[in-house]
């Protein structure tokens, strides 16, 4: 059976079958000769590829020879190969074969069959080499079964043993001199075995720890970038997700760092501002001329224009819009406001001259809800400062009112989940204004009905019941739990705490 | 112009109630009345629910007219429907 079977056939079973066929049937009495014969047969027939099976058989054969008589039972069992089933054969193999480490047998055995395949005539030498090799296999084989229990140690020892075997194998494999293959294999062996001996850091330089390369922050560059971004084109403003953020028309350099306030009708005011900036002389600052101009333009929506005027002072500035001058301008405007705020009464209105002229006949009514009021001027002011450069009122009444309303407008746009037009948002603001008006009226009526002058939560509950929000099925507490955050819930819903106390007290 | 007037939606909103604002508004409108301690929170709740209903209604109107954007008219119609 000198044919080389294909890989698929060379299972241990087939190899054993071959062994059986070639082996001398009268093996039990003469295990040695049988084994030798088996070995020779193996050498002739075995394909160089399936080494592990050969290794096992070789090892088995050799280990049988090397083992004490105590193993004779196994040997005899192996001798009765024909009577045994493949299962017993494999069992014997497993019992006797070394714990096959993937590395060891192959690499050590590689040089062995290769010379055999190349030069079958040199069987004896190869046998000799085999024999030479096998003693190296023995120590690992004897060691390996003894180490079955400790798993990890087994591997480590195998490695060290492997290295020993390698060294010895290296020395031995050089013995078949003139064997180009062997030498090449040796070289390959050297190559393959050389690497584990190197220290790991040299082996894997990428794993070595490197100090993190941190660049020092260039403060100057950072500030420059800050300024540059503050001068960014209005595209940024357009992309701003805040509602009512105004697109800067006519003043491209104006992205100011202040947060955009809510103001509708910003565009009109801005355009007017842009126009007015050029027309009106720069009284004190570049900021100031812009502000009143905006008021003028924005008087249609005064509230908005006002807020617009104040916080978007920079929008009027077409000149350099550094952050610092902007702040300076704002500070100056505030100072001016303080000056002029004193003579004014409750209404804090924009001190723009032209706006005042326009709103001369408007009542300076402190009614917040009305949309048509913001810039009610006081007449004495008008007379006093005709040529005065207009400064905006920084904190007029409408501005925080708008700011507060903006909170609900944002909520509206959040609940709507759809993009909205600015006009629609203005409409929402108007609706909210009306709503607040109605709400206050109703609460007043309810409180009066209960003979109180203080609005209590019961009035609120009654209001919500009338609105249909609170029903017999849905109580107020349920709504509170649903819509308000935890902190408010704790304040609203009485809850018992330790120490026999209820908070809030009922 | 039409494109720039569309406001993109917010992804995250504050949940805090503008208590100072509410108190101020109430004081301005009804200086003779007093508002109790947690009363403004309930007012805030009421506002939330109102805004919620209004938004839902506007959204319905916008979808009904097959617009991608909520318009002024949608909001107006919703307001009219709720009370006027």
mmCIF file of N, CA, C and O in Angstrom, chain A residues 241 243 267 368-369 397 400-401 404-405 407-408 411-412 414-425 427-428 431 435-441 444 453-457 460 463-464 467 469 483 488 492, chain B residues 4-10 13-14 16-18 21-22 24 26 28-30 32-34 36 38 41-52 54-55 58-59 67-72 75-76 79 83:
data_model
loop_
_atom_site.group_PDB
_atom_site.id
_atom_site.type_symbol
_atom_site.label_atom_id
_atom_site.label_comp_id
_atom_site.label_asym_id
_atom_site.label_seq_id
_atom_site.Cartn_x
_atom_site.Cartn_y
_atom_site.Cartn_z
ATOM 1 N N UNK A 241 -30.970 77.103 15.794
ATOM 2 C CA UNK A 241 -32.253 76.458 16.008
ATOM 3 C C UNK A 241 -33.169 77.230 16.940
ATOM 4 O O UNK A 241 -34.260 76.789 17.231
ATOM 5 N N UNK A 243 -35.890 79.607 17.958
ATOM 6 C CA UNK A 243 -36.910 80.346 17.231
ATOM 7 C C UNK A 243 -36.674 81.822 17.425
ATOM 8 O O UNK A 243 -36.124 82.257 18.412
ATOM 9 N N UNK A 267 -37.068 90.769 11.027
ATOM 10 C CA UNK A 267 -36.501 91.126 9.732
ATOM 11 C C UNK A 267 -36.750 92.588 9.404
ATOM 12 O O UNK A 267 -35.849 93.304 8.981
ATOM 13 N N UNK A 368 -49.237 94.386 30.282
ATOM 14 C CA UNK A 368 -48.245 93.563 29.590
ATOM 15 C C UNK A 368 -48.832 92.807 28.415
ATOM 16 O O UNK A 368 -48.184 92.571 27.432
ATOM 17 N N UNK A 369 -50.071 92.424 28.593
ATOM 18 C CA UNK A 369 -50.605 91.507 27.603
ATOM 19 C C UNK A 369 -50.805 92.132 26.248
ATOM 20 O O UNK A 369 -50.729 91.463 25.236
ATOM 21 N N UNK A 397 -40.026 96.162 29.986
ATOM 22 C CA UNK A 397 -40.976 95.225 30.538
ATOM 23 C C UNK A 397 -41.333 94.159 29.530
ATOM 24 O O UNK A 397 -41.609 93.030 29.879
ATOM 25 N N UNK A 400 -38.607 90.824 29.116
ATOM 26 C CA UNK A 400 -38.757 89.606 29.915
ATOM 27 C C UNK A 400 -40.097 88.957 29.672
ATOM 28 O O UNK A 400 -40.217 87.741 29.775
ATOM 29 N N UNK A 401 -41.056 89.764 29.353
ATOM 30 C CA UNK A 401 -42.346 89.171 29.032
ATOM 31 C C UNK A 401 -42.229 88.301 27.799
ATOM 32 O O UNK A 401 -42.696 87.172 27.748
ATOM 33 N N UNK A 404 -40.302 85.268 28.713
ATOM 34 C CA UNK A 404 -41.097 84.250 29.379
ATOM 35 C C UNK A 404 -42.026 83.551 28.419
ATOM 36 O O UNK A 404 -42.180 82.327 28.456
ATOM 37 N N UNK A 405 -42.616 84.342 27.536
ATOM 38 C CA UNK A 405 -43.513 83.724 26.569
ATOM 39 C C UNK A 405 -42.759 82.800 25.628
ATOM 40 O O UNK A 405 -43.301 81.795 25.160
ATOM 41 N N UNK A 407 -40.592 80.840 26.246
ATOM 42 C CA UNK A 407 -40.493 79.492 26.817
ATOM 43 C C UNK A 407 -41.665 78.644 26.347
ATOM 44 O O UNK A 407 -41.487 77.507 25.894
ATOM 45 N N UNK A 408 -42.833 79.234 26.410
ATOM 46 C CA UNK A 408 -44.001 78.457 25.986
ATOM 47 C C UNK A 408 -44.074 78.310 24.475
ATOM 48 O O UNK A 408 -44.606 77.322 23.959
ATOM 49 N N UNK A 411 -42.001 75.463 23.716
ATOM 50 C CA UNK A 411 -42.742 74.249 24.037
ATOM 51 C C UNK A 411 -43.749 73.932 22.934
ATOM 52 O O UNK A 411 -43.952 72.773 22.581
ATOM 53 N N UNK A 412 -44.365 74.972 22.412
ATOM 54 C CA UNK A 412 -45.318 74.765 21.333
ATOM 55 C C UNK A 412 -44.635 74.100 20.144
ATOM 56 O O UNK A 412 -45.115 73.111 19.597
ATOM 57 N N UNK A 414 -42.066 72.434 20.137
ATOM 58 C CA UNK A 414 -41.648 71.079 20.504
ATOM 59 C C UNK A 414 -42.808 70.110 20.418
ATOM 60 O O UNK A 414 -42.672 68.999 19.898
ATOM 61 N N UNK A 415 -43.929 70.520 20.917
ATOM 62 C CA UNK A 415 -45.085 69.630 20.873
ATOM 63 C C UNK A 415 -45.584 69.429 19.455
ATOM 64 O O UNK A 415 -46.127 68.389 19.112
ATOM 65 N N UNK A 416 -45.430 70.463 18.644
ATOM 66 C CA UNK A 416 -45.976 70.363 17.299
ATOM 67 C C UNK A 416 -45.200 69.356 16.463
ATOM 68 O O UNK A 416 -45.757 68.731 15.570
ATOM 69 N N UNK A 417 -43.922 69.209 16.747
ATOM 70 C CA UNK A 417 -43.095 68.227 16.044
ATOM 71 C C UNK A 417 -43.004 68.492 14.557
ATOM 72 O O UNK A 417 -42.649 67.620 13.784
ATOM 73 N N UNK A 418 -43.366 69.676 14.144
ATOM 74 C CA UNK A 418 -43.272 69.982 12.729
ATOM 75 C C UNK A 418 -42.597 71.338 12.589
ATOM 76 O O UNK A 418 -42.696 72.184 13.469
ATOM 77 N N UNK A 419 -41.944 71.550 11.509
ATOM 78 C CA UNK A 419 -41.380 72.884 11.318
ATOM 79 C C UNK A 419 -42.490 73.914 11.212
ATOM 80 O O UNK A 419 -43.570 73.643 10.715
ATOM 81 N N UNK A 420 -42.176 75.082 11.731
ATOM 82 C CA UNK A 420 -43.195 76.111 11.774
ATOM 83 C C UNK A 420 -42.671 77.384 11.165
ATOM 84 O O UNK A 420 -41.466 77.640 11.172
ATOM 85 N N UNK A 421 -43.571 78.169 10.697
ATOM 86 C CA UNK A 421 -43.180 79.473 10.176
ATOM 87 C C UNK A 421 -43.060 80.466 11.317
ATOM 88 O O UNK A 421 -43.643 80.296 12.373
ATOM 89 N N UNK A 422 -42.316 81.498 11.029
ATOM 90 C CA UNK A 422 -42.171 82.518 12.061
ATOM 91 C C UNK A 422 -43.489 83.215 12.345
ATOM 92 O O UNK A 422 -43.790 83.552 13.495
ATOM 93 N N UNK A 423 -44.260 83.419 11.273
ATOM 94 C CA UNK A 423 -45.542 84.070 11.486
ATOM 95 C C UNK A 423 -46.408 83.214 12.398
ATOM 96 O O UNK A 423 -47.152 83.720 13.236
ATOM 97 N N UNK A 424 -46.317 81.950 12.194
ATOM 98 C CA UNK A 424 -47.098 81.070 13.058
ATOM 99 C C UNK A 424 -46.673 81.212 14.511
ATOM 100 O O UNK A 424 -47.506 81.180 15.422
ATOM 101 N N UNK A 425 -45.397 81.359 14.732
ATOM 102 C CA UNK A 425 -44.932 81.522 16.108
ATOM 103 C C UNK A 425 -45.398 82.843 16.692
ATOM 104 O O UNK A 425 -45.722 82.939 17.889
ATOM 105 N N UNK A 427 -48.120 84.196 15.928
ATOM 106 C CA UNK A 427 -49.510 83.941 16.239
ATOM 107 C C UNK A 427 -49.641 83.211 17.562
ATOM 108 O O UNK A 427 -50.537 83.494 18.370
ATOM 109 N N UNK A 428 -48.748 82.282 17.771
ATOM 110 C CA UNK A 428 -48.783 81.533 19.035
ATOM 111 C C UNK A 428 -48.556 82.469 20.208
ATOM 112 O O UNK A 428 -49.191 82.350 21.256
ATOM 113 N N UNK A 431 -51.700 84.267 20.883
ATOM 114 C CA UNK A 431 -52.638 83.370 21.563
ATOM 115 C C UNK A 431 -52.284 83.215 23.023
ATOM 116 O O UNK A 431 -53.166 83.192 23.895
ATOM 117 N N UNK A 435 -54.446 84.087 26.213
ATOM 118 C CA UNK A 435 -54.698 83.013 27.177
ATOM 119 C C UNK A 435 -54.403 83.475 28.589
ATOM 120 O O UNK A 435 -55.173 83.216 29.525
ATOM 121 N N UNK A 436 -53.271 84.117 28.746
ATOM 122 C CA UNK A 436 -52.927 84.570 30.092
ATOM 123 C C UNK A 436 -53.958 85.564 30.615
ATOM 124 O O UNK A 436 -54.313 85.559 31.790
ATOM 125 N N UNK A 437 -54.407 86.383 29.712
ATOM 126 C CA UNK A 437 -55.418 87.347 30.121
ATOM 127 C C UNK A 437 -56.666 86.643 30.640
ATOM 128 O O UNK A 437 -57.175 86.926 31.728
ATOM 129 N N UNK A 438 -57.140 85.730 29.840
ATOM 130 C CA UNK A 438 -58.330 84.981 30.250
ATOM 131 C C UNK A 438 -58.111 84.228 31.552
ATOM 132 O O UNK A 438 -58.982 84.168 32.420
ATOM 133 N N UNK A 439 -56.954 83.667 31.663
ATOM 134 C CA UNK A 439 -56.638 82.880 32.856
ATOM 135 C C UNK A 439 -56.733 83.739 34.099
ATOM 136 O O UNK A 439 -57.357 83.357 35.098
ATOM 137 N N UNK A 440 -56.106 84.866 34.045
ATOM 138 C CA UNK A 440 -56.119 85.738 35.223
ATOM 139 C C UNK A 440 -57.534 86.172 35.565
ATOM 140 O O UNK A 440 -57.921 86.226 36.748
ATOM 141 N N UNK A 441 -58.286 86.467 34.522
ATOM 142 C CA UNK A 441 -59.664 86.871 34.794
ATOM 143 C C UNK A 441 -60.446 85.767 35.481
ATOM 144 O O UNK A 441 -61.169 85.997 36.464
ATOM 145 N N UNK A 444 -59.488 85.314 39.001
ATOM 146 C CA UNK A 444 -60.028 86.378 39.844
ATOM 147 C C UNK A 444 -61.482 86.084 40.191
ATOM 148 O O UNK A 444 -61.904 86.224 41.355
ATOM 149 N N UNK A 453 -59.144 86.732 48.534
ATOM 150 C CA UNK A 453 -58.353 87.623 47.683
ATOM 151 C C UNK A 453 -57.068 86.956 47.233
ATOM 152 O O UNK A 453 -56.236 87.576 46.565
ATOM 153 N N UNK A 454 -56.933 85.758 47.642
ATOM 154 C CA UNK A 454 -55.749 85.003 47.223
ATOM 155 C C UNK A 454 -56.187 83.854 46.352
ATOM 156 O O UNK A 454 -57.175 83.173 46.662
ATOM 157 N N UNK A 455 -55.472 83.682 45.331
ATOM 158 C CA UNK A 455 -55.791 82.570 44.445
ATOM 159 C C UNK A 455 -55.142 81.324 44.989
ATOM 160 O O UNK A 455 -53.924 81.282 45.197
ATOM 161 N N UNK A 456 -55.955 80.341 45.208
ATOM 162 C CA UNK A 456 -55.454 79.105 45.824
ATOM 163 C C UNK A 456 -55.481 77.991 44.792
ATOM 164 O O UNK A 456 -56.137 78.107 43.740
ATOM 165 N N UNK A 457 -54.815 76.910 45.102
ATOM 166 C CA UNK A 457 -54.837 75.782 44.152
ATOM 167 C C UNK A 457 -56.221 75.248 43.864
ATOM 168 O O UNK A 457 -56.452 74.676 42.789
ATOM 169 N N UNK A 460 -57.446 76.899 40.905
ATOM 170 C CA UNK A 460 -56.799 76.347 39.709
ATOM 171 C C UNK A 460 -57.450 75.031 39.304
ATOM 172 O O UNK A 460 -57.673 74.765 38.115
ATOM 173 N N UNK A 463 -60.626 75.704 37.678
ATOM 174 C CA UNK A 463 -60.402 76.182 36.324
ATOM 175 C C UNK A 463 -60.137 75.025 35.375
ATOM 176 O O UNK A 463 -60.679 74.971 34.259
ATOM 177 N N UNK A 464 -59.310 74.122 35.813
ATOM 178 C CA UNK A 464 -58.978 73.011 34.932
ATOM 179 C C UNK A 464 -60.166 72.077 34.746
ATOM 180 O O UNK A 464 -60.304 71.430 33.703
ATOM 181 N N UNK A 467 -62.182 73.564 32.173
ATOM 182 C CA UNK A 467 -61.591 73.411 30.852
ATOM 183 C C UNK A 467 -61.733 71.995 30.324
ATOM 184 O O UNK A 467 -61.512 71.743 29.147
ATOM 185 N N UNK A 469 -59.968 69.499 31.509
ATOM 186 C CA UNK A 469 -58.736 68.742 31.667
ATOM 187 C C UNK A 469 -58.821 67.790 32.835
ATOM 188 O O UNK A 469 -58.301 66.680 32.793
ATOM 189 N N UNK A 483 -47.169 65.584 33.777
ATOM 190 C CA UNK A 483 -46.546 66.643 32.986
ATOM 191 C C UNK A 483 -45.468 67.430 33.697
ATOM 192 O O UNK A 483 -44.683 68.087 33.040
ATOM 193 N N UNK A 488 -41.414 69.600 41.101
ATOM 194 C CA UNK A 488 -42.698 70.271 41.255
ATOM 195 C C UNK A 488 -43.757 69.348 41.801
ATOM 196 O O UNK A 488 -44.660 69.763 42.541
ATOM 197 N N UNK A 492 -46.331 69.922 44.969
ATOM 198 C CA UNK A 492 -47.763 70.058 44.752
ATOM 199 C C UNK A 492 -48.579 68.965 45.429
ATOM 200 O O UNK A 492 -49.644 69.233 45.973
ATOM 201 N N UNK B 4 -36.340 81.048 4.948
ATOM 202 C CA UNK B 4 -35.649 81.480 6.151
ATOM 203 C C UNK B 4 -36.624 81.682 7.295
ATOM 204 O O UNK B 4 -36.224 81.782 8.435
ATOM 205 N N UNK B 5 -37.892 81.772 6.988
ATOM 206 C CA UNK B 5 -38.819 82.024 8.088
ATOM 207 C C UNK B 5 -39.228 80.738 8.776
ATOM 208 O O UNK B 5 -39.954 80.779 9.751
ATOM 209 N N UNK B 6 -38.803 79.640 8.228
ATOM 210 C CA UNK B 6 -39.173 78.400 8.902
ATOM 211 C C UNK B 6 -38.178 78.149 10.006
ATOM 212 O O UNK B 6 -36.968 78.162 9.786
ATOM 213 N N UNK B 7 -38.717 77.895 11.159
ATOM 214 C CA UNK B 7 -37.860 77.670 12.317
ATOM 215 C C UNK B 7 -37.737 76.174 12.544
ATOM 216 O O UNK B 7 -38.731 75.472 12.583
ATOM 217 N N UNK B 8 -36.543 75.756 12.702
ATOM 218 C CA UNK B 8 -36.362 74.321 12.921
ATOM 219 C C UNK B 8 -36.766 73.967 14.342
ATOM 220 O O UNK B 8 -36.819 74.812 15.221
ATOM 221 N N UNK B 9 -37.016 72.718 14.515
ATOM 222 C CA UNK B 9 -37.539 72.310 15.813
ATOM 223 C C UNK B 9 -36.414 72.142 16.817
ATOM 224 O O UNK B 9 -35.282 71.897 16.465
ATOM 225 N N UNK B 10 -36.800 72.246 18.013
ATOM 226 C CA UNK B 10 -35.877 71.987 19.092
ATOM 227 C C UNK B 10 -35.899 70.504 19.414
ATOM 228 O O UNK B 10 -36.931 69.861 19.357
ATOM 229 N N UNK B 13 -35.916 70.429 25.318
ATOM 230 C CA UNK B 13 -36.509 71.629 25.907
ATOM 231 C C UNK B 13 -36.290 71.597 27.401
ATOM 232 O O UNK B 13 -36.110 70.546 28.002
ATOM 233 N N UNK B 14 -36.333 72.770 27.971
ATOM 234 C CA UNK B 14 -36.232 72.843 29.407
ATOM 235 C C UNK B 14 -37.585 72.527 30.005
ATOM 236 O O UNK B 14 -38.618 72.910 29.478
ATOM 237 N N UNK B 16 -38.230 73.393 33.150
ATOM 238 C CA UNK B 16 -38.452 74.262 34.306
ATOM 239 C C UNK B 16 -39.578 75.223 34.028
ATOM 240 O O UNK B 16 -39.757 75.703 32.906
ATOM 241 N N UNK B 17 -40.291 75.531 35.070
ATOM 242 C CA UNK B 17 -41.371 76.496 34.936
ATOM 243 C C UNK B 17 -40.806 77.892 35.184
ATOM 244 O O UNK B 17 -40.092 78.093 36.160
ATOM 245 N N UNK B 18 -41.158 78.821 34.345
ATOM 246 C CA UNK B 18 -40.675 80.185 34.576
ATOM 247 C C UNK B 18 -41.489 80.851 35.680
ATOM 248 O O UNK B 18 -42.381 81.675 35.430
ATOM 249 N N UNK B 21 -41.544 84.624 35.970
ATOM 250 C CA UNK B 21 -42.301 85.231 34.889
ATOM 251 C C UNK B 21 -43.792 85.125 35.165
ATOM 252 O O UNK B 21 -44.551 86.094 35.012
ATOM 253 N N UNK B 22 -44.229 83.960 35.588
ATOM 254 C CA UNK B 22 -45.648 83.766 35.842
ATOM 255 C C UNK B 22 -46.132 84.672 36.971
ATOM 256 O O UNK B 22 -47.205 85.290 36.887
ATOM 257 N N UNK B 24 -44.853 87.419 37.883
ATOM 258 C CA UNK B 24 -44.838 88.807 37.438
ATOM 259 C C UNK B 24 -46.045 89.106 36.575
ATOM 260 O O UNK B 24 -46.697 90.157 36.697
ATOM 261 N N UNK B 26 -48.919 87.646 36.564
ATOM 262 C CA UNK B 26 -50.136 87.685 37.368
ATOM 263 C C UNK B 26 -50.222 88.987 38.159
ATOM 264 O O UNK B 26 -51.296 89.598 38.282
ATOM 265 N N UNK B 28 -48.899 91.785 37.398
ATOM 266 C CA UNK B 28 -49.157 92.911 36.508
ATOM 267 C C UNK B 28 -50.625 92.990 36.150
ATOM 268 O O UNK B 28 -51.226 94.057 36.104
ATOM 269 N N UNK B 29 -51.186 91.841 35.895
ATOM 270 C CA UNK B 29 -52.563 91.864 35.422
ATOM 271 C C UNK B 29 -53.538 92.103 36.569
ATOM 272 O O UNK B 29 -54.511 92.827 36.421
ATOM 273 N N UNK B 30 -53.283 91.464 37.667
ATOM 274 C CA UNK B 30 -54.204 91.579 38.785
ATOM 275 C C UNK B 30 -53.438 91.973 40.037
ATOM 276 O O UNK B 30 -53.146 91.133 40.889
ATOM 277 N N UNK B 32 -54.331 93.366 42.520
ATOM 278 C CA UNK B 32 -55.050 93.253 43.790
ATOM 279 C C UNK B 32 -55.077 91.817 44.306
ATOM 280 O O UNK B 32 -55.363 91.569 45.467
ATOM 281 N N UNK B 33 -54.796 90.909 43.444
ATOM 282 C CA UNK B 33 -54.867 89.514 43.870
ATOM 283 C C UNK B 33 -53.503 89.005 44.293
ATOM 284 O O UNK B 33 -52.455 89.522 43.901
ATOM 285 N N UNK B 34 -53.587 87.943 45.045
ATOM 286 C CA UNK B 34 -52.335 87.295 45.438
ATOM 287 C C UNK B 34 -52.373 85.860 44.956
ATOM 288 O O UNK B 34 -53.430 85.217 44.952
ATOM 289 N N UNK B 36 -50.925 82.022 45.411
ATOM 290 C CA UNK B 36 -50.361 81.239 46.505
ATOM 291 C C UNK B 36 -49.044 80.614 46.101
ATOM 292 O O UNK B 36 -48.610 80.718 44.947
ATOM 293 N N UNK B 38 -47.674 77.480 45.607
ATOM 294 C CA UNK B 38 -47.511 76.555 44.484
ATOM 295 C C UNK B 38 -48.505 76.836 43.381
ATOM 296 O O UNK B 38 -48.619 76.037 42.454
ATOM 297 N N UNK B 41 -47.148 77.024 39.898
ATOM 298 C CA UNK B 41 -46.829 75.748 39.254
ATOM 299 C C UNK B 41 -48.049 75.179 38.557
ATOM 300 O O UNK B 41 -47.953 74.623 37.457
ATOM 301 N N UNK B 42 -49.175 75.342 39.209
ATOM 302 C CA UNK B 42 -50.387 74.852 38.565
ATOM 303 C C UNK B 42 -50.739 75.701 37.355
ATOM 304 O O UNK B 42 -51.260 75.198 36.350
ATOM 305 N N UNK B 43 -50.446 76.971 37.465
ATOM 306 C CA UNK B 43 -50.646 77.817 36.292
ATOM 307 C C UNK B 43 -49.753 77.344 35.153
ATOM 308 O O UNK B 43 -50.157 77.290 33.990
ATOM 309 N N UNK B 44 -48.540 77.018 35.533
ATOM 310 C CA UNK B 44 -47.617 76.508 34.514
ATOM 311 C C UNK B 44 -48.150 75.223 33.895
ATOM 312 O O UNK B 44 -48.066 75.016 32.677
ATOM 313 N N UNK B 45 -48.699 74.379 34.754
ATOM 314 C CA UNK B 45 -49.274 73.132 34.235
ATOM 315 C C UNK B 45 -50.395 73.426 33.264
ATOM 316 O O UNK B 45 -50.503 72.821 32.187
ATOM 317 N N UNK B 46 -51.203 74.388 33.650
ATOM 318 C CA UNK B 46 -52.301 74.759 32.774
ATOM 319 C C UNK B 46 -51.786 75.261 31.425
ATOM 320 O O UNK B 46 -52.313 74.906 30.370
ATOM 321 N N UNK B 47 -50.758 76.069 31.496
ATOM 322 C CA UNK B 47 -50.181 76.585 30.250
ATOM 323 C C UNK B 47 -49.639 75.462 29.400
ATOM 324 O O UNK B 47 -49.816 75.435 28.173
ATOM 325 N N UNK B 48 -48.970 74.532 30.057
ATOM 326 C CA UNK B 48 -48.413 73.406 29.311
ATOM 327 C C UNK B 48 -49.515 72.666 28.565
ATOM 328 O O UNK B 48 -49.377 72.351 27.378
ATOM 329 N N UNK B 49 -50.582 72.405 29.305
ATOM 330 C CA UNK B 49 -51.654 71.645 28.675
ATOM 331 C C UNK B 49 -52.310 72.444 27.553
ATOM 332 O O UNK B 49 -52.640 71.904 26.502
ATOM 333 N N UNK B 50 -52.431 73.728 27.782
ATOM 334 C CA UNK B 50 -53.016 74.554 26.742
ATOM 335 C C UNK B 50 -52.154 74.548 25.498
ATOM 336 O O UNK B 50 -52.636 74.373 24.374
ATOM 337 N N UNK B 51 -50.865 74.750 25.711
ATOM 338 C CA UNK B 51 -49.951 74.779 24.565
ATOM 339 C C UNK B 51 -49.949 73.433 23.860
ATOM 340 O O UNK B 51 -49.898 73.352 22.624
ATOM 341 N N UNK B 52 -50.042 72.404 24.670
ATOM 342 C CA UNK B 52 -50.049 71.064 24.083
ATOM 343 C C UNK B 52 -51.253 70.875 23.188
ATOM 344 O O UNK B 52 -51.150 70.415 22.041
ATOM 345 N N UNK B 54 -53.057 73.165 21.823
ATOM 346 C CA UNK B 54 -52.974 74.059 20.674
ATOM 347 C C UNK B 54 -52.045 73.492 19.610
ATOM 348 O O UNK B 54 -52.345 73.532 18.405
ATOM 349 N N UNK B 55 -50.930 72.949 20.071
ATOM 350 C CA UNK B 55 -49.974 72.399 19.113
ATOM 351 C C UNK B 55 -50.565 71.201 18.385
ATOM 352 O O UNK B 55 -50.391 71.046 17.165
ATOM 353 N N UNK B 58 -53.040 72.480 15.880
ATOM 354 C CA UNK B 58 -52.378 73.105 14.731
ATOM 355 C C UNK B 58 -51.758 72.051 13.838
ATOM 356 O O UNK B 58 -51.791 72.144 12.600
ATOM 357 N N UNK B 59 -51.201 71.071 14.475
ATOM 358 C CA UNK B 59 -50.569 70.012 13.693
ATOM 359 C C UNK B 59 -51.606 69.270 12.865
ATOM 360 O O UNK B 59 -51.377 68.937 11.694
ATOM 361 N N UNK B 67 -49.832 70.402 4.377
ATOM 362 C CA UNK B 67 -48.642 71.236 4.368
ATOM 363 C C UNK B 67 -47.565 70.579 5.218
ATOM 364 O O UNK B 67 -47.863 69.919 6.200
ATOM 365 N N UNK B 68 -46.323 70.793 4.841
ATOM 366 C CA UNK B 68 -45.237 70.277 5.645
ATOM 367 C C UNK B 68 -44.911 71.193 6.809
ATOM 368 O O UNK B 68 -44.193 70.819 7.727
ATOM 369 N N UNK B 69 -45.390 72.385 6.711
ATOM 370 C CA UNK B 69 -45.013 73.392 7.701
ATOM 371 C C UNK B 69 -46.282 73.952 8.312
ATOM 372 O O UNK B 69 -47.274 74.150 7.621
ATOM 373 N N UNK B 70 -46.206 74.207 9.597
ATOM 374 C CA UNK B 70 -47.377 74.775 10.264
ATOM 375 C C UNK B 70 -47.449 76.248 9.918
ATOM 376 O O UNK B 70 -46.480 77.001 10.085
ATOM 377 N N UNK B 71 -48.611 76.619 9.503
ATOM 378 C CA UNK B 71 -48.801 77.976 9.022
ATOM 379 C C UNK B 71 -49.524 78.808 10.052
ATOM 380 O O UNK B 71 -50.049 78.307 11.041
ATOM 381 N N UNK B 72 -49.585 80.091 9.742
ATOM 382 C CA UNK B 72 -50.316 80.992 10.616
ATOM 383 C C UNK B 72 -51.783 80.607 10.676
ATOM 384 O O UNK B 72 -52.418 80.663 11.740
ATOM 385 N N UNK B 75 -52.625 77.766 12.944
ATOM 386 C CA UNK B 75 -52.633 78.134 14.358
ATOM 387 C C UNK B 75 -53.875 78.932 14.696
ATOM 388 O O UNK B 75 -54.516 78.736 15.733
ATOM 389 N N UNK B 76 -54.229 79.798 13.813
ATOM 390 C CA UNK B 76 -55.417 80.610 14.056
ATOM 391 C C UNK B 76 -56.657 79.740 14.162
ATOM 392 O O UNK B 76 -57.492 79.912 15.061
ATOM 393 N N UNK B 79 -56.743 78.013 17.397
ATOM 394 C CA UNK B 79 -57.084 78.915 18.505
ATOM 395 C C UNK B 79 -58.575 79.207 18.513
ATOM 396 O O UNK B 79 -59.218 79.246 19.562
ATOM 397 N N UNK B 83 -61.068 78.249 21.771
ATOM 398 C CA UNK B 83 -61.951 79.149 22.506
ATOM 399 C C UNK B 83 -62.281 80.417 21.732
ATOM 400 O O UNK B 83 -63.366 80.917 21.766
#
